[in-house]
């Protein structure tokens, strides 16, 4: 197995650990990425099955083509002639379905790298959307987090799932003094999307 293939598999194996993305969404996104690869390679994905198991990172791609008499195949992406297929499986006859497993390596290094980039991009988009959905209706709610970084004008706080919350200096009590690792209780004061990025503001005033 090539390094690029391993990297791609690692990418979607990581999906099972994403805290804000549900299982059906994970499967849907992964399947669509690989179906896009199939369409680019074969012109269609209608005769392909993509089986994704995000729990262990397994992926299977199966392609079905109809066995045709020699000289009667009109579409090599959907059909395969008898002379060709009997070299692979002599038991097949005209009218049978020839089912073959498609390996990731067969797509080529460039396609695999492009798929990896697409996966990373899609998961980041999903993460941002899910974080926004999680917090948009919780304005006014008290939350406890852990101080991760202190800046001059604001403090970065992480919730129990590692999501970033911002506490501006103007939203802190004058006597507040925080350092990394401190526990802090605050109220969710504003939730908005800015340039496709969720921004959750918390306040102690």
PDB file of C-alpha atoms in Angstrom:
ATOM      1  CA  UNK A   1       0.000   0.000   0.000  1.00  0.00           C
ATOM      2  CA  UNK A   2       1.413   3.376  -0.994  1.00  0.00           C
ATOM      3  CA  UNK A   3       2.150   6.189   1.458  1.00  0.00           C
ATOM      4  CA  UNK A   4      -0.479   8.432  -0.157  1.00  0.00           C
ATOM      5  CA  UNK A   5      -3.089   5.693   0.191  1.00  0.00           C
ATOM      6  CA  UNK A   6      -2.203   5.226   3.850  1.00  0.00           C
ATOM      7  CA  UNK A   7      -2.468   8.988   4.399  1.00  0.00           C
ATOM      8  CA  UNK A   8      -5.909   9.027   2.819  1.00  0.00           C
ATOM      9  CA  UNK A   9      -7.092   6.137   4.969  1.00  0.00           C
ATOM     10  CA  UNK A  10      -5.678   7.859   8.050  1.00  0.00           C
ATOM     11  CA  UNK A  11      -7.720  10.932   7.117  1.00  0.00           C
ATOM     12  CA  UNK A  12     -11.037   9.172   7.170  1.00  0.00           C
ATOM     13  CA  UNK A  13     -10.120   6.934  10.105  1.00  0.00           C
ATOM     14  CA  UNK A  14      -9.854  10.146  12.109  1.00  0.00           C
ATOM     15  CA  UNK A  15     -13.491  10.971  11.319  1.00  0.00           C
ATOM     16  CA  UNK A  16     -14.714   8.469  13.890  1.00  0.00           C
ATOM     17  CA  UNK A  17     -13.144  10.591  16.634  1.00  0.00           C
ATOM     18  CA  UNK A  18     -14.581  13.968  15.626  1.00  0.00           C
ATOM     19  CA  UNK A  19     -16.621  15.106  18.575  1.00  0.00           C
ATOM     20  CA  UNK A  20     -19.154  17.296  16.777  1.00  0.00           C
ATOM     21  CA  UNK A  21     -20.033  15.129  13.769  1.00  0.00           C
ATOM     22  CA  UNK A  22     -22.625  12.357  13.909  1.00  0.00           C
ATOM     23  CA  UNK A  23     -22.109   8.954  12.313  1.00  0.00           C
ATOM     24  CA  UNK A  24     -24.591   9.307   9.379  1.00  0.00           C
ATOM     25  CA  UNK A  25     -22.943  12.581   8.365  1.00  0.00           C
ATOM     26  CA  UNK A  26     -19.487  11.011   8.524  1.00  0.00           C
ATOM     27  CA  UNK A  27     -20.554   8.162   6.252  1.00  0.00           C
ATOM     28  CA  UNK A  28     -22.337  10.485   3.818  1.00  0.00           C
ATOM     29  CA  UNK A  29     -19.350  12.815   3.439  1.00  0.00           C
ATOM     30  CA  UNK A  30     -16.846  10.011   3.007  1.00  0.00           C
ATOM     31  CA  UNK A  31     -19.015   8.179   0.487  1.00  0.00           C
ATOM     32  CA  UNK A  32     -19.514  11.303  -1.627  1.00  0.00           C
ATOM     33  CA  UNK A  33     -15.773  12.017  -1.737  1.00  0.00           C
ATOM     34  CA  UNK A  34     -15.050   8.548  -3.084  1.00  0.00           C
ATOM     35  CA  UNK A  35     -18.005   8.614  -5.469  1.00  0.00           C
ATOM     36  CA  UNK A  36     -16.609  11.831  -6.893  1.00  0.00           C
ATOM     37  CA  UNK A  37     -13.320  10.006  -7.505  1.00  0.00           C
ATOM     38  CA  UNK A  38     -15.209   7.215  -9.271  1.00  0.00           C
ATOM     39  CA  UNK A  39     -17.058   9.653 -11.532  1.00  0.00           C
ATOM     40  CA  UNK A  40     -13.807  11.312 -12.546  1.00  0.00           C
ATOM     41  CA  UNK A  41     -12.131   7.975 -13.275  1.00  0.00           C
ATOM     42  CA  UNK A  42     -14.971   6.050 -14.925  1.00  0.00           C
ATOM     43  CA  UNK A  43     -17.449   8.732 -15.973  1.00  0.00           C
ATOM     44  CA  UNK A  44     -20.139   7.310 -13.687  1.00  0.00           C
ATOM     45  CA  UNK A  45     -20.594   5.861 -10.216  1.00  0.00           C
ATOM     46  CA  UNK A  46     -24.067   4.405 -10.779  1.00  0.00           C
ATOM     47  CA  UNK A  47     -22.716   0.854 -11.006  1.00  0.00           C
ATOM     48  CA  UNK A  48     -20.461   1.197  -7.971  1.00  0.00           C
ATOM     49  CA  UNK A  49     -21.004   0.446  -4.296  1.00  0.00           C
ATOM     50  CA  UNK A  50     -19.004   2.381  -1.726  1.00  0.00           C
ATOM     51  CA  UNK A  51     -18.970   0.788   1.718  1.00  0.00           C
ATOM     52  CA  UNK A  52     -17.554   2.923   4.516  1.00  0.00           C
ATOM     53  CA  UNK A  53     -17.026   1.785   8.084  1.00  0.00           C
ATOM     54  CA  UNK A  54     -15.763   4.821  10.041  1.00  0.00           C
ATOM     55  CA  UNK A  55     -15.488   2.784  13.248  1.00  0.00           C
ATOM     56  CA  UNK A  56     -12.343   1.056  12.041  1.00  0.00           C
ATOM     57  CA  UNK A  57     -11.454   3.041   8.929  1.00  0.00           C
ATOM     58  CA  UNK A  58     -12.396   0.297   6.471  1.00  0.00           C
ATOM     59  CA  UNK A  59     -13.358   1.232   2.925  1.00  0.00           C
ATOM     60  CA  UNK A  60     -14.531  -1.034   0.125  1.00  0.00           C
ATOM     61  CA  UNK A  61     -15.390  -0.018  -3.437  1.00  0.00           C
ATOM     62  CA  UNK A  62     -17.109  -2.528  -5.720  1.00  0.00           C
ATOM     63  CA  UNK A  63     -17.845  -2.006  -9.415  1.00  0.00           C
ATOM     64  CA  UNK A  64     -20.399  -4.062 -11.356  1.00  0.00           C
ATOM     65  CA  UNK A  65     -20.330  -4.481 -15.142  1.00  0.00           C
ATOM     66  CA  UNK A  66     -22.574  -6.562 -17.395  1.00  0.00           C
ATOM     67  CA  UNK A  67     -20.885  -9.322 -19.403  1.00  0.00           C
ATOM     68  CA  UNK A  68     -21.546  -8.803 -23.128  1.00  0.00           C
ATOM     69  CA  UNK A  69     -20.862 -10.809 -26.266  1.00  0.00           C
ATOM     70  CA  UNK A  70     -17.600  -9.889 -27.929  1.00  0.00           C
ATOM     71  CA  UNK A  71     -18.022  -6.828 -30.123  1.00  0.00           C
ATOM     72  CA  UNK A  72     -21.321  -5.802 -28.508  1.00  0.00           C
ATOM     73  CA  UNK A  73     -20.059  -3.691 -25.600  1.00  0.00           C
ATOM     74  CA  UNK A  74     -21.085  -0.060 -26.064  1.00  0.00           C
ATOM     75  CA  UNK A  75     -19.808   1.344 -22.781  1.00  0.00           C
ATOM     76  CA  UNK A  76     -16.671  -0.048 -21.150  1.00  0.00           C
ATOM     77  CA  UNK A  77     -17.574   1.681 -17.903  1.00  0.00           C
ATOM     78  CA  UNK A  78     -20.807  -0.322 -17.590  1.00  0.00           C
ATOM     79  CA  UNK A  79     -20.050  -3.425 -19.661  1.00  0.00           C
ATOM     80  CA  UNK A  80     -17.232  -5.897 -20.254  1.00  0.00           C
ATOM     81  CA  UNK A  81     -16.837  -8.302 -23.168  1.00  0.00           C
ATOM     82  CA  UNK A  82     -16.785 -12.059 -22.667  1.00  0.00           C
ATOM     83  CA  UNK A  83     -13.269 -12.599 -24.033  1.00  0.00           C
ATOM     84  CA  UNK A  84     -11.828 -10.134 -21.546  1.00  0.00           C
ATOM     85  CA  UNK A  85     -13.745 -11.253 -18.488  1.00  0.00           C
ATOM     86  CA  UNK A  86     -13.159 -14.989 -18.989  1.00  0.00           C
ATOM     87  CA  UNK A  87      -9.429 -14.341 -18.628  1.00  0.00           C
ATOM     88  CA  UNK A  88     -10.243 -13.200 -15.101  1.00  0.00           C
ATOM     89  CA  UNK A  89     -13.104 -15.572 -14.271  1.00  0.00           C
ATOM     90  CA  UNK A  90     -13.768 -18.393 -16.787  1.00  0.00           C
ATOM     91  CA  UNK A  91     -17.077 -19.272 -15.104  1.00  0.00           C
ATOM     92  CA  UNK A  92     -18.803 -16.059 -16.221  1.00  0.00           C
ATOM     93  CA  UNK A  93     -21.199 -16.042 -19.157  1.00  0.00           C
ATOM     94  CA  UNK A  94     -22.945 -13.439 -21.294  1.00  0.00           C
ATOM     95  CA  UNK A  95     -25.588 -11.677 -19.196  1.00  0.00           C
ATOM     96  CA  UNK A  96     -23.795 -12.249 -15.894  1.00  0.00           C
ATOM     97  CA  UNK A  97     -22.637  -9.433 -13.648  1.00  0.00           C
ATOM     98  CA  UNK A  98     -18.897  -9.061 -13.273  1.00  0.00           C
ATOM     99  CA  UNK A  99     -18.131  -7.577  -9.869  1.00  0.00           C
ATOM    100  CA  UNK A 100     -14.643  -6.293  -9.161  1.00  0.00           C
ATOM    101  CA  UNK A 101     -13.120  -4.559  -6.169  1.00  0.00           C
ATOM    102  CA  UNK A 102     -11.553  -1.178  -6.890  1.00  0.00           C
ATOM    103  CA  UNK A 103      -8.408  -0.386  -4.916  1.00  0.00           C
ATOM    104  CA  UNK A 104      -7.448   3.116  -3.862  1.00  0.00           C
ATOM    105  CA  UNK A 105      -4.106   2.703  -5.611  1.00  0.00           C
ATOM    106  CA  UNK A 106      -5.886   2.399  -8.956  1.00  0.00           C
ATOM    107  CA  UNK A 107      -6.994   6.036  -8.745  1.00  0.00           C
ATOM    108  CA  UNK A 108      -3.427   7.299  -8.838  1.00  0.00           C
ATOM    109  CA  UNK A 109      -1.388   9.438  -6.471  1.00  0.00           C
ATOM    110  CA  UNK A 110      -2.764  12.786  -7.654  1.00  0.00           C
ATOM    111  CA  UNK A 111      -6.408  11.746  -7.197  1.00  0.00           C
ATOM    112  CA  UNK A 112      -5.677  10.323  -3.758  1.00  0.00           C
ATOM    113  CA  UNK A 113      -3.971  13.534  -2.628  1.00  0.00           C
ATOM    114  CA  UNK A 114      -6.887  15.597  -3.974  1.00  0.00           C
ATOM    115  CA  UNK A 115      -9.343  13.374  -2.103  1.00  0.00           C
ATOM    116  CA  UNK A 116      -7.383  13.830   1.118  1.00  0.00           C
ATOM    117  CA  UNK A 117      -7.529  17.613   0.723  1.00  0.00           C
ATOM    118  CA  UNK A 118     -11.272  17.406   0.084  1.00  0.00           C
ATOM    119  CA  UNK A 119     -11.777  15.280   3.194  1.00  0.00           C
ATOM    120  CA  UNK A 120      -9.842  17.705   5.368  1.00  0.00           C
ATOM    121  CA  UNK A 121     -11.741  20.680   3.929  1.00  0.00           C
ATOM    122  CA  UNK A 122     -15.150  19.061   4.379  1.00  0.00           C
ATOM    123  CA  UNK A 123     -14.509  17.972   7.948  1.00  0.00           C
ATOM    124  CA  UNK A 124     -13.383  21.476   8.906  1.00  0.00           C
ATOM    125  CA  UNK A 125     -16.575  22.909   7.404  1.00  0.00           C
ATOM    126  CA  UNK A 126     -18.677  20.346   9.257  1.00  0.00           C
ATOM    127  CA  UNK A 127     -16.897  21.017  12.529  1.00  0.00           C
ATOM    128  CA  UNK A 128     -17.525  24.751  12.220  1.00  0.00           C
ATOM    129  CA  UNK A 129     -21.195  24.283  11.332  1.00  0.00           C
ATOM    130  CA  UNK A 130     -21.782  21.847  14.181  1.00  0.00           C
ATOM    131  CA  UNK A 131     -20.081  24.103  16.743  1.00  0.00           C
ATOM    132  CA  UNK A 132     -22.297  27.001  15.645  1.00  0.00           C
ATOM    133  CA  UNK A 133     -25.433  24.831  15.849  1.00  0.00           C
ATOM    134  CA  UNK A 134     -24.391  23.606  19.284  1.00  0.00           C
ATOM    135  CA  UNK A 135     -24.111  27.114  20.732  1.00  0.00           C
ATOM    136  CA  UNK A 136     -26.491  29.339  18.737  1.00  0.00           C
ATOM    137  CA  UNK A 137     -29.480  28.671  21.014  1.00  0.00           C
ATOM    138  CA  UNK A 138     -27.537  28.746  24.284  1.00  0.00           C
ATOM    139  CA  UNK A 139     -27.041  32.493  24.718  1.00  0.00           C
ATOM    140  CA  UNK A 140     -27.533  33.335  28.395  1.00  0.00           C
ATOM    141  CA  UNK A 141     -26.472  29.896  29.576  1.00  0.00           C
ATOM    142  CA  UNK A 142     -23.688  29.500  32.143  1.00  0.00           C
ATOM    143  CA  UNK A 143     -20.738  27.425  30.981  1.00  0.00           C
ATOM    144  CA  UNK A 144     -17.541  26.194  32.606  1.00  0.00           C
ATOM    145  CA  UNK A 145     -14.332  26.025  30.617  1.00  0.00           C
ATOM    146  CA  UNK A 146     -10.583  25.921  30.945  1.00  0.00           C
ATOM    147  CA  UNK A 147      -8.305  28.844  30.170  1.00  0.00           C
ATOM    148  CA  UNK A 148      -6.035  27.934  27.266  1.00  0.00           C
ATOM    149  CA  UNK A 149      -4.349  31.216  26.408  1.00  0.00           C
ATOM    150  CA  UNK A 150      -4.370  34.740  27.835  1.00  0.00           C
ATOM    151  CA  UNK A 151      -3.875  37.745  25.584  1.00  0.00           C
ATOM    152  CA  UNK A 152      -3.919  41.453  26.323  1.00  0.00           C
ATOM    153  CA  UNK A 153      -7.420  42.055  24.964  1.00  0.00           C
ATOM    154  CA  UNK A 154      -9.066  38.662  25.387  1.00  0.00           C
ATOM    155  CA  UNK A 155      -8.755  35.195  26.867  1.00  0.00           C
ATOM    156  CA  UNK A 156      -9.161  31.938  24.971  1.00  0.00           C
ATOM    157  CA  UNK A 157     -11.193  29.351  26.857  1.00  0.00           C
ATOM    158  CA  UNK A 158     -11.865  25.740  25.833  1.00  0.00           C
ATOM    159  CA  UNK A 159     -15.095  23.944  26.679  1.00  0.00           C
ATOM    160  CA  UNK A 160     -15.148  20.286  27.772  1.00  0.00           C
ATOM    161  CA  UNK A 161     -14.982  19.184  24.121  1.00  0.00           C
ATOM    162  CA  UNK A 162     -12.087  21.454  23.190  1.00  0.00           C
ATOM    163  CA  UNK A 163     -14.177  24.049  21.344  1.00  0.00           C
ATOM    164  CA  UNK A 164     -12.834  27.603  21.469  1.00  0.00           C
ATOM    165  CA  UNK A 165     -14.649  30.319  23.436  1.00  0.00           C
ATOM    166  CA  UNK A 166     -13.489  33.933  23.544  1.00  0.00           C
ATOM    167  CA  UNK A 167     -13.761  36.142  26.614  1.00  0.00           C
ATOM    168  CA  UNK A 168     -12.855  39.766  25.755  1.00  0.00           C
ATOM    169  CA  UNK A 169     -11.183  41.855  28.454  1.00  0.00           C
ATOM    170  CA  UNK A 170     -14.272  44.081  28.446  1.00  0.00           C
ATOM    171  CA  UNK A 171     -16.362  41.047  29.466  1.00  0.00           C
ATOM    172  CA  UNK A 172     -14.198  40.234  32.481  1.00  0.00           C
ATOM    173  CA  UNK A 173     -14.487  41.395  36.069  1.00  0.00           C
ATOM    174  CA  UNK A 174     -11.767  43.986  36.885  1.00  0.00           C
ATOM    175  CA  UNK A 175     -10.289  41.714  39.547  1.00  0.00           C
ATOM    176  CA  UNK A 176     -10.088  38.716  37.195  1.00  0.00           C
ATOM    177  CA  UNK A 177      -6.633  37.274  36.682  1.00  0.00           C
ATOM    178  CA  UNK A 178      -6.326  34.087  34.676  1.00  0.00           C
ATOM    179  CA  UNK A 179      -3.513  31.790  33.697  1.00  0.00           C
ATOM    180  CA  UNK A 180      -3.462  28.719  31.492  1.00  0.00           C
ATOM    181  CA  UNK A 181      -5.242  25.759  33.066  1.00  0.00           C
ATOM    182  CA  UNK A 182      -7.549  27.822  35.281  1.00  0.00           C
ATOM    183  CA  UNK A 183     -11.214  26.844  35.431  1.00  0.00           C
ATOM    184  CA  UNK A 184     -13.604  29.666  34.596  1.00  0.00           C
ATOM    185  CA  UNK A 185     -17.383  30.089  34.759  1.00  0.00           C
ATOM    186  CA  UNK A 186     -19.025  32.537  32.398  1.00  0.00           C
ATOM    187  CA  UNK A 187     -22.218  33.255  30.488  1.00  0.00           C
ATOM    188  CA  UNK A 188     -22.535  32.688  26.749  1.00  0.00           C
ATOM    189  CA  UNK A 189     -23.235  36.228  25.543  1.00  0.00           C
ATOM    190  CA  UNK A 190     -23.000  36.072  21.736  1.00  0.00           C
ATOM    191  CA  UNK A 191     -22.792  33.401  19.040  1.00  0.00           C
ATOM    192  CA  UNK A 192     -22.175  34.329  15.411  1.00  0.00           C
ATOM    193  CA  UNK A 193     -20.593  33.135  12.172  1.00  0.00           C
ATOM    194  CA  UNK A 194     -17.878  35.406  10.806  1.00  0.00           C
ATOM    195  CA  UNK A 195     -16.366  34.457   7.444  1.00  0.00           C
ATOM    196  CA  UNK A 196     -17.707  30.896   7.891  1.00  0.00           C
ATOM    197  CA  UNK A 197     -16.049  30.624  11.316  1.00  0.00           C
ATOM    198  CA  UNK A 198     -18.079  30.281  14.523  1.00  0.00           C
ATOM    199  CA  UNK A 199     -17.327  32.889  17.176  1.00  0.00           C
ATOM    200  CA  UNK A 200     -18.615  32.220  20.692  1.00  0.00           C
ATOM    201  CA  UNK A 201     -18.249  35.104  23.124  1.00  0.00           C
ATOM    202  CA  UNK A 202     -18.511  34.489  26.855  1.00  0.00           C
ATOM    203  CA  UNK A 203     -18.834  37.066  29.613  1.00  0.00           C
ATOM    204  CA  UNK A 204     -18.318  37.355  33.360  1.00  0.00           C
ATOM    205  CA  UNK A 205     -19.809  40.834  33.708  1.00  0.00           C
TER     206      UNK A 205
END
